Amino acid sequence: MKTVYKFRVPIADVFIQELPEGAIVLAVGEQLGVPQMWVELDTERPPVARRFRLFGTGHEFVSDLSLNFVGTFQTMGGRFVWHLYEETVSI
């Protein structure tokens, strides 16, 4: 079944999220104080592990990785701004 699910985005340098094969990250943001990403997916597809990286504004950026920008979101009422990327190389 094709649908949109949300997944918590941990405030961590790197995290792995299992998503159904072919899933598309639509948006990232904060909902009720919790960072989330909304993903279009097909629940009948097999899961695959995907690696995400989170960089705060002003933090060192790992430039030797192949990354795709996912989105920017704020936490703590805008005190912190985060930039979410997905590594494009398979795990």
mmCIF file of N, CA, C and O in Angstrom:
data_model
loop_
_atom_site.group_PDB
_atom_site.id
_atom_site.type_symbol
_atom_site.label_atom_id
_atom_site.label_comp_id
_atom_site.label_asym_id
_atom_site.label_seq_id
_atom_site.Cartn_x
_atom_site.Cartn_y
_atom_site.Cartn_z
ATOM 1 N N MET A 1 0.842 -1.174 0.000
ATOM 2 C CA MET A 1 0.000 0.000 0.000
ATOM 3 C C MET A 1 0.889 1.239 0.000
ATOM 4 O O MET A 1 1.819 1.344 0.800
ATOM 5 N N LYS A 2 0.617 2.166 -0.881
ATOM 6 C CA LYS A 2 1.380 3.405 -0.937
ATOM 7 C C LYS A 2 0.772 4.412 0.032
ATOM 8 O O LYS A 2 -0.451 4.602 0.052
ATOM 9 N N THR A 3 1.624 5.030 0.842
ATOM 10 C CA THR A 3 1.158 5.962 1.868
ATOM 11 C C THR A 3 2.306 6.873 2.285
ATOM 12 O O THR A 3 3.408 6.769 1.769
ATOM 13 N N VAL A 4 2.049 7.765 3.225
ATOM 14 C CA VAL A 4 3.080 8.619 3.814
ATOM 15 C C VAL A 4 3.161 8.286 5.297
ATOM 16 O O VAL A 4 2.138 8.271 5.996
ATOM 17 N N TYR A 5 4.372 7.977 5.757
ATOM 18 C CA TYR A 5 4.641 7.731 7.173
ATOM 19 C C TYR A 5 5.597 8.808 7.672
ATOM 20 O O TYR A 5 6.293 9.434 6.882
ATOM 21 N N LYS A 6 5.639 8.971 8.981
ATOM 22 C CA LYS A 6 6.642 9.855 9.558
ATOM 23 C C LYS A 6 7.582 9.032 10.423
ATOM 24 O O LYS A 6 7.191 8.014 11.007
ATOM 25 N N PHE A 7 8.822 9.510 10.495
ATOM 26 C CA PHE A 7 9.872 8.856 11.265
ATOM 27 C C PHE A 7 10.605 9.920 12.060
ATOM 28 O O PHE A 7 10.905 10.995 11.546
ATOM 29 N N ARG A 8 10.920 9.605 13.294
ATOM 30 C CA ARG A 8 11.669 10.522 14.160
ATOM 31 C C ARG A 8 13.079 10.713 13.612
ATOM 32 O O ARG A 8 13.717 9.763 13.162
ATOM 33 N N VAL A 9 13.557 11.950 13.646
ATOM 34 C CA VAL A 9 14.935 12.271 13.259
ATOM 35 C C VAL A 9 15.718 12.518 14.544
ATOM 36 O O VAL A 9 15.487 13.518 15.228
ATOM 37 N N PRO A 10 16.626 11.621 14.897
ATOM 38 C CA PRO A 10 17.412 11.846 16.118
ATOM 39 C C PRO A 10 18.424 12.961 15.902
ATOM 40 O O PRO A 10 18.946 13.132 14.798
ATOM 41 N N ILE A 11 18.687 13.718 16.950
ATOM 42 C CA ILE A 11 19.737 14.736 16.869
ATOM 43 C C ILE A 11 21.056 13.997 17.111
ATOM 44 O O ILE A 11 21.514 13.853 18.239
ATOM 45 N N ALA A 12 21.601 13.486 16.017
ATOM 46 C CA ALA A 12 22.833 12.688 16.041
ATOM 47 C C ALA A 12 23.580 12.950 14.741
ATOM 48 O O ALA A 12 22.957 13.215 13.712
ATOM 49 N N ASP A 13 24.891 12.850 14.783
ATOM 50 C CA ASP A 13 25.689 13.087 13.575
ATOM 51 C C ASP A 13 25.277 12.159 12.446
ATOM 52 O O ASP A 13 25.178 12.573 11.293
ATOM 53 N N VAL A 14 25.088 10.887 12.768
ATOM 54 C CA VAL A 14 24.746 9.864 11.774
ATOM 55 C C VAL A 14 23.658 8.968 12.356
ATOM 56 O O VAL A 14 23.703 8.636 13.540
ATOM 57 N N PHE A 15 22.697 8.599 11.538
ATOM 58 C CA PHE A 15 21.724 7.604 11.970
ATOM 59 C C PHE A 15 21.277 6.773 10.775
ATOM 60 O O PHE A 15 21.324 7.219 9.639
ATOM 61 N N ILE A 16 20.880 5.545 11.066
ATOM 62 C CA ILE A 16 20.397 4.611 10.058
ATOM 63 C C ILE A 16 18.889 4.497 10.228
ATOM 64 O O ILE A 16 18.393 4.363 11.350
ATOM 65 N N GLN A 17 18.171 4.557 9.118
ATOM 66 C CA GLN A 17 16.724 4.375 9.159
ATOM 67 C C GLN A 17 16.349 3.316 8.128
ATOM 68 O O GLN A 17 16.704 3.440 6.958
ATOM 69 N N GLU A 18 15.661 2.282 8.555
ATOM 70 C CA GLU A 18 15.156 1.293 7.612
ATOM 71 C C GLU A 18 13.880 1.838 6.997
ATOM 72 O O GLU A 18 12.954 2.236 7.706
ATOM 73 N N LEU A 19 13.862 1.861 5.665
ATOM 74 C CA LEU A 19 12.711 2.331 4.911
ATOM 75 C C LEU A 19 12.428 1.330 3.797
ATOM 76 O O LEU A 19 13.359 0.685 3.298
ATOM 77 N N PRO A 20 11.186 1.211 3.373
ATOM 78 C CA PRO A 20 10.906 0.323 2.250
ATOM 79 C C PRO A 20 11.673 0.768 0.993
ATOM 80 O O PRO A 20 11.863 1.965 0.763
ATOM 81 N N GLU A 21 12.102 -0.189 0.225
ATOM 82 C CA GLU A 21 12.816 0.073 -1.016
ATOM 83 C C GLU A 21 12.044 1.088 -1.865
ATOM 84 O O GLU A 21 10.830 0.983 -2.005
ATOM 85 N N GLY A 22 12.761 2.088 -2.382
ATOM 86 C CA GLY A 22 12.144 3.101 -3.235
ATOM 87 C C GLY A 22 11.459 4.231 -2.502
ATOM 88 O O GLY A 22 10.874 5.112 -3.128
ATOM 89 N N ALA A 23 11.527 4.256 -1.172
ATOM 90 C CA ALA A 23 10.873 5.318 -0.390
ATOM 91 C C ALA A 23 11.463 6.681 -0.732
ATOM 92 O O ALA A 23 12.661 6.798 -1.006
ATOM 93 N N ILE A 24 10.624 7.714 -0.690
ATOM 94 C CA ILE A 24 11.036 9.078 -1.018
ATOM 95 C C ILE A 24 10.797 9.964 0.203
ATOM 96 O O ILE A 24 9.663 10.073 0.684
ATOM 97 N N VAL A 25 11.856 10.627 0.678
ATOM 98 C CA VAL A 25 11.701 11.571 1.787
ATOM 99 C C VAL A 25 11.082 12.842 1.220
ATOM 100 O O VAL A 25 11.634 13.471 0.315
ATOM 101 N N LEU A 26 9.914 13.216 1.746
ATOM 102 C CA LEU A 26 9.174 14.370 1.242
ATOM 103 C C LEU A 26 9.525 15.661 1.961
ATOM 104 O O LEU A 26 9.595 16.722 1.341
ATOM 105 N N ALA A 27 9.696 15.564 3.272
ATOM 106 C CA ALA A 27 9.906 16.774 4.076
ATOM 107 C C ALA A 27 10.520 16.391 5.407
ATOM 108 O O ALA A 27 10.434 15.251 5.849
ATOM 109 N N VAL A 28 11.125 17.385 6.038
ATOM 110 C CA VAL A 28 11.667 17.233 7.377
ATOM 111 C C VAL A 28 11.259 18.474 8.162
ATOM 112 O O VAL A 28 11.214 19.576 7.618
ATOM 113 N N GLY A 29 10.905 18.280 9.430
ATOM 114 C CA GLY A 29 10.472 19.408 10.244
ATOM 115 C C GLY A 29 10.271 18.980 11.677
ATOM 116 O O GLY A 29 10.517 17.828 12.046
ATOM 117 N N GLU A 30 9.802 19.920 12.470
ATOM 118 C CA GLU A 30 9.548 19.644 13.875
ATOM 119 C C GLU A 30 8.040 19.597 14.091
ATOM 120 O O GLU A 30 7.316 20.471 13.617
ATOM 121 N N GLN A 31 7.572 18.545 14.772
ATOM 122 C CA GLN A 31 6.165 18.433 15.125
ATOM 123 C C GLN A 31 6.063 18.213 16.626
ATOM 124 O O GLN A 31 6.631 17.244 17.148
ATOM 125 N N LEU A 32 5.399 19.117 17.300
ATOM 126 C CA LEU A 32 5.228 19.047 18.753
ATOM 127 C C LEU A 32 6.568 18.887 19.462
ATOM 128 O O LEU A 32 6.710 18.108 20.406
ATOM 129 N N GLY A 33 7.581 19.604 18.964
ATOM 130 C CA GLY A 33 8.893 19.603 19.598
ATOM 131 C C GLY A 33 9.793 18.436 19.228
ATOM 132 O O GLY A 33 10.887 18.311 19.763
ATOM 133 N N VAL A 34 9.355 17.569 18.321
ATOM 134 C CA VAL A 34 10.133 16.391 17.942
ATOM 135 C C VAL A 34 10.484 16.471 16.454
ATOM 136 O O VAL A 34 9.578 16.584 15.619
ATOM 137 N N PRO A 35 11.774 16.395 16.112
ATOM 138 C CA PRO A 35 12.153 16.384 14.696
ATOM 139 C C PRO A 35 11.616 15.122 14.005
ATOM 140 O O PRO A 35 11.721 14.018 14.544
ATOM 141 N N GLN A 36 11.041 15.313 12.827
ATOM 142 C CA GLN A 36 10.430 14.211 12.081
ATOM 143 C C GLN A 36 10.786 14.347 10.598
ATOM 144 O O GLN A 36 11.072 15.441 10.117
ATOM 145 N N MET A 37 10.718 13.216 9.878
ATOM 146 C CA MET A 37 10.736 13.285 8.420
ATOM 147 C C MET A 37 9.521 12.513 7.925
ATOM 148 O O MET A 37 9.135 11.495 8.500
ATOM 149 N N TRP A 38 8.923 13.051 6.863
ATOM 150 C CA TRP A 38 7.752 12.438 6.263
ATOM 151 C C TRP A 38 8.195 11.764 4.970
ATOM 152 O O TRP A 38 8.876 12.373 4.141
ATOM 153 N N VAL A 39 7.809 10.495 4.835
ATOM 154 C CA VAL A 39 8.339 9.658 3.766
ATOM 155 C C VAL A 39 7.186 9.002 3.005
ATOM 156 O O VAL A 39 6.317 8.368 3.611
ATOM 157 N N GLU A 40 7.209 9.165 1.680
ATOM 158 C CA GLU A 40 6.272 8.450 0.820
ATOM 159 C C GLU A 40 6.838 7.058 0.599
ATOM 160 O O GLU A 40 8.002 6.909 0.215
ATOM 161 N N LEU A 41 6.033 6.044 0.875
ATOM 162 C CA LEU A 41 6.553 4.680 0.782
ATOM 163 C C LEU A 41 5.468 3.693 0.404
ATOM 164 O O LEU A 41 4.283 3.993 0.466
ATOM 165 N N ASP A 42 5.926 2.528 -0.001
ATOM 166 C CA ASP A 42 5.035 1.412 -0.310
ATOM 167 C C ASP A 42 5.272 0.348 0.753
ATOM 168 O O ASP A 42 6.360 -0.224 0.830
ATOM 169 N N THR A 43 4.276 0.094 1.568
ATOM 170 C CA THR A 43 4.422 -0.841 2.697
ATOM 171 C C THR A 43 4.678 -2.276 2.248
ATOM 172 O O THR A 43 5.073 -3.103 3.061
ATOM 173 N N GLU A 44 4.468 -2.569 0.980
ATOM 174 C CA GLU A 44 4.675 -3.927 0.479
ATOM 175 C C GLU A 44 6.090 -4.154 -0.062
ATOM 176 O O GLU A 44 6.427 -5.268 -0.446
ATOM 177 N N ARG A 45 6.908 -3.108 -0.072
ATOM 178 C CA ARG A 45 8.285 -3.237 -0.562
ATOM 179 C C ARG A 45 9.192 -3.691 0.585
ATOM 180 O O ARG A 45 8.940 -3.366 1.757
ATOM 181 N N PRO A 46 10.274 -4.408 0.276
ATOM 182 C CA PRO A 46 11.190 -4.859 1.331
ATOM 183 C C PRO A 46 11.966 -3.685 1.937
ATOM 184 O O PRO A 46 12.263 -2.702 1.252
ATOM 185 N N PRO A 47 12.311 -3.782 3.219
ATOM 186 C CA PRO A 47 13.051 -2.693 3.868
ATOM 187 C C PRO A 47 14.521 -2.691 3.463
ATOM 188 O O PRO A 47 15.113 -3.730 3.195
ATOM 189 N N VAL A 48 15.080 -1.478 3.409
ATOM 190 C CA VAL A 48 16.512 -1.298 3.177
ATOM 191 C C VAL A 48 17.024 -0.272 4.194
ATOM 192 O O VAL A 48 16.299 0.638 4.591
ATOM 193 N N ALA A 49 18.264 -0.462 4.620
ATOM 194 C CA ALA A 49 18.880 0.474 5.572
ATOM 195 C C ALA A 49 19.416 1.670 4.803
ATOM 196 O O ALA A 49 20.114 1.516 3.807
ATOM 197 N N ARG A 50 19.085 2.872 5.280
ATOM 198 C CA ARG A 50 19.572 4.102 4.652
ATOM 199 C C ARG A 50 20.261 4.942 5.717
ATOM 200 O O ARG A 50 19.790 5.043 6.847
ATOM 201 N N ARG A 51 21.386 5.548 5.334
ATOM 202 C CA ARG A 51 22.203 6.315 6.275
ATOM 203 C C ARG A 51 21.987 7.814 6.044
ATOM 204 O O ARG A 51 22.108 8.312 4.933
ATOM 205 N N PHE A 52 21.683 8.506 7.153
ATOM 206 C CA PHE A 52 21.461 9.949 7.123
ATOM 207 C C PHE A 52 22.509 10.644 7.986
ATOM 208 O O PHE A 52 22.984 10.074 8.975
ATOM 209 N N ARG A 53 22.837 11.869 7.624
ATOM 210 C CA ARG A 53 23.786 12.697 8.389
ATOM 211 C C ARG A 53 23.133 14.032 8.687
ATOM 212 O O ARG A 53 22.458 14.606 7.841
ATOM 213 N N LEU A 54 23.363 14.505 9.908
ATOM 214 C CA LEU A 54 22.772 15.755 10.371
ATOM 215 C C LEU A 54 23.890 16.729 10.721
ATOM 216 O O LEU A 54 24.823 16.369 11.447
ATOM 217 N N PHE A 55 23.788 17.928 10.180
ATOM 218 C CA PHE A 55 24.782 18.972 10.447
ATOM 219 C C PHE A 55 24.062 20.197 10.999
ATOM 220 O O PHE A 55 23.055 20.637 10.429
ATOM 221 N N GLY A 56 24.574 20.739 12.092
ATOM 222 C CA GLY A 56 24.050 21.987 12.608
ATOM 223 C C GLY A 56 24.685 23.153 11.857
ATOM 224 O O GLY A 56 25.789 23.032 11.325
ATOM 225 N N THR A 57 23.972 24.268 11.811
ATOM 226 C CA THR A 57 24.541 25.460 11.195
ATOM 227 C C THR A 57 25.825 25.819 11.929
ATOM 228 O O THR A 57 25.858 25.851 13.162
ATOM 229 N N GLY A 58 26.892 26.012 11.173
ATOM 230 C CA GLY A 58 28.189 26.345 11.746
ATOM 231 C C GLY A 58 29.041 25.149 12.106
ATOM 232 O O GLY A 58 30.208 25.295 12.449
ATOM 233 N N HIS A 59 28.477 23.939 12.028
ATOM 234 C CA HIS A 59 29.252 22.730 12.320
ATOM 235 C C HIS A 59 30.081 22.346 11.100
ATOM 236 O O HIS A 59 29.731 22.659 9.967
ATOM 237 N N GLU A 60 31.165 21.639 11.354
ATOM 238 C CA GLU A 60 32.011 21.177 10.252
ATOM 239 C C GLU A 60 31.219 20.243 9.351
ATOM 240 O O GLU A 60 30.493 19.366 9.814
ATOM 241 N N PHE A 61 31.375 20.432 8.055
ATOM 242 C CA PHE A 61 30.659 19.653 7.060
ATOM 243 C C PHE A 61 31.608 18.625 6.460
ATOM 244 O O PHE A 61 32.702 18.963 6.045
ATOM 245 N N VAL A 62 31.200 17.373 6.436
ATOM 246 C CA VAL A 62 32.021 16.302 5.884
ATOM 247 C C VAL A 62 31.894 16.366 4.368
ATOM 248 O O VAL A 62 30.904 15.924 3.794
ATOM 249 N N SER A 63 32.910 16.924 3.707
ATOM 250 C CA SER A 63 32.785 17.200 2.277
ATOM 251 C C SER A 63 33.230 16.052 1.387
ATOM 252 O O SER A 63 32.996 16.083 0.189
ATOM 253 N N ASP A 64 33.852 15.020 1.936
ATOM 254 C CA ASP A 64 34.329 13.922 1.093
ATOM 255 C C ASP A 64 33.305 12.806 0.940
ATOM 256 O O ASP A 64 33.606 11.746 0.406
ATOM 257 N N LEU A 65 32.088 13.034 1.376
ATOM 258 C CA LEU A 65 31.017 12.047 1.245
ATOM 259 C C LEU A 65 30.094 12.431 0.098
ATOM 260 O O LEU A 65 29.965 13.602 -0.246
ATOM 261 N N SER A 66 29.444 11.448 -0.478
ATOM 262 C CA SER A 66 28.444 11.687 -1.512
ATOM 263 C C SER A 66 27.092 11.834 -0.810
ATOM 264 O O SER A 66 26.537 10.849 -0.316
ATOM 265 N N LEU A 67 26.594 13.061 -0.736
ATOM 266 C CA LEU A 67 25.394 13.363 0.040
ATOM 267 C C LEU A 67 24.331 14.031 -0.821
ATOM 268 O O LEU A 67 24.653 14.816 -1.714
ATOM 269 N N ASN A 68 23.074 13.736 -0.514
ATOM 270 C CA ASN A 68 21.937 14.437 -1.111
ATOM 271 C C ASN A 68 21.227 15.207 -0.014
ATOM 272 O O ASN A 68 20.887 14.636 1.030
ATOM 273 N N PHE A 69 20.980 16.479 -0.251
ATOM 274 C CA PHE A 69 20.269 17.319 0.706
ATOM 275 C C PHE A 69 18.824 16.862 0.827
ATOM 276 O O PHE A 69 18.141 16.640 -0.171
ATOM 277 N N VAL A 70 18.347 16.714 2.068
ATOM 278 C CA VAL A 70 16.965 16.316 2.336
ATOM 279 C C VAL A 70 16.149 17.537 2.752
ATOM 280 O O VAL A 70 15.079 17.795 2.224
ATOM 281 N N GLY A 71 16.660 18.309 3.721
ATOM 282 C CA GLY A 71 15.922 19.469 4.179
ATOM 283 C C GLY A 71 16.547 20.094 5.401
ATOM 284 O O GLY A 71 17.458 19.541 6.014
ATOM 285 N N THR A 72 16.034 21.268 5.754
ATOM 286 C CA THR A 72 16.487 22.035 6.910
ATOM 287 C C THR A 72 15.314 22.190 7.865
ATOM 288 O O THR A 72 14.178 22.383 7.436
ATOM 289 N N PHE A 73 15.600 22.070 9.174
ATOM 290 C CA PHE A 73 14.555 22.275 10.170
ATOM 291 C C PHE A 73 15.158 22.937 11.394
ATOM 292 O O PHE A 73 16.367 22.953 11.574
ATOM 293 N N GLN A 74 14.283 23.507 12.218
ATOM 294 C CA GLN A 74 14.706 24.203 13.435
ATOM 295 C C GLN A 74 14.168 23.475 14.658
ATOM 296 O O GLN A 74 13.108 22.847 14.598
ATOM 297 N N THR A 75 14.917 23.586 15.765
ATOM 298 C CA THR A 75 14.456 23.060 17.045
ATOM 299 C C THR A 75 14.606 24.150 18.096
ATOM 300 O O THR A 75 15.232 25.182 17.856
ATOM 301 N N MET A 76 14.037 23.879 19.245
ATOM 302 C CA MET A 76 14.139 24.800 20.390
ATOM 303 C C MET A 76 13.684 26.216 20.008
ATOM 304 O O MET A 76 14.344 27.199 20.290
ATOM 305 N N GLY A 77 12.539 26.293 19.319
ATOM 306 C CA GLY A 77 11.979 27.588 18.948
ATOM 307 C C GLY A 77 12.861 28.386 18.014
ATOM 308 O O GLY A 77 12.825 29.613 18.027
ATOM 309 N N GLY A 78 13.657 27.707 17.211
ATOM 310 C CA GLY A 78 14.532 28.375 16.258
ATOM 311 C C GLY A 78 15.940 28.618 16.767
ATOM 312 O O GLY A 78 16.772 29.187 16.052
ATOM 313 N N ARG A 79 16.245 28.182 17.988
ATOM 314 C CA ARG A 79 17.596 28.379 18.529
ATOM 315 C C ARG A 79 18.633 27.567 17.766
ATOM 316 O O ARG A 79 19.781 27.969 17.642
ATOM 317 N N PHE A 80 18.223 26.376 17.297
ATOM 318 C CA PHE A 80 19.135 25.502 16.562
ATOM 319 C C PHE A 80 18.554 25.235 15.171
ATOM 320 O O PHE A 80 17.358 24.977 15.038
ATOM 321 N N VAL A 81 19.421 25.279 14.172
ATOM 322 C CA VAL A 81 19.016 24.988 12.797
ATOM 323 C C VAL A 81 19.839 23.805 12.311
ATOM 324 O O VAL A 81 21.071 23.803 12.422
ATOM 325 N N TRP A 82 19.143 22.789 11.804
ATOM 326 C CA TRP A 82 19.766 21.530 11.390
ATOM 327 C C TRP A 82 19.557 21.305 9.903
ATOM 328 O O TRP A 82 18.519 21.673 9.349
ATOM 329 N N HIS A 83 20.527 20.626 9.278
ATOM 330 C CA HIS A 83 20.491 20.348 7.850
ATOM 331 C C HIS A 83 20.678 18.842 7.675
ATOM 332 O O HIS A 83 21.712 18.292 8.063
ATOM 333 N N LEU A 84 19.669 18.184 7.116
ATOM 334 C CA LEU A 84 19.656 16.735 6.982
ATOM 335 C C LEU A 84 20.060 16.338 5.562
ATOM 336 O O LEU A 84 19.524 16.869 4.582
ATOM 337 N N TYR A 85 21.011 15.397 5.483
ATOM 338 C CA TYR A 85 21.494 14.858 4.217
ATOM 339 C C TYR A 85 21.393 13.341 4.269
ATOM 340 O O TYR A 85 21.483 12.738 5.337
ATOM 341 N N GLU A 86 21.260 12.734 3.087
ATOM 342 C CA GLU A 86 21.312 11.285 2.988
ATOM 343 C C GLU A 86 22.553 10.896 2.201
ATOM 344 O O GLU A 86 22.842 11.487 1.157
ATOM 345 N N GLU A 87 23.282 9.900 2.707
ATOM 346 C CA GLU A 87 24.414 9.382 1.948
ATOM 347 C C GLU A 87 23.875 8.626 0.747
ATOM 348 O O GLU A 87 22.923 7.863 0.860
ATOM 349 N N THR A 88 24.504 8.822 -0.405
ATOM 350 C CA THR A 88 24.022 8.193 -1.624
ATOM 351 C C THR A 88 24.672 6.854 -1.903
ATOM 352 O O THR A 88 24.229 6.121 -2.781
ATOM 353 N N VAL A 89 25.704 6.496 -1.169
ATOM 354 C CA VAL A 89 26.339 5.205 -1.327
ATOM 355 C C VAL A 89 25.621 4.202 -0.454
ATOM 356 O O VAL A 89 25.323 4.476 0.717
ATOM 357 N N SER A 90 25.303 3.036 -0.992
ATOM 358 C CA SER A 90 24.570 2.006 -0.243
ATOM 359 C C SER A 90 25.368 1.516 0.949
ATOM 360 O O SER A 90 26.603 1.471 0.910
ATOM 361 N N ILE A 91 24.662 1.110 1.987
ATOM 362 C CA ILE A 91 25.281 0.586 3.203
ATOM 363 C C ILE A 91 25.647 -0.864 2.989
ATOM 364 O O ILE A 91 24.942 -1.625 2.419
#
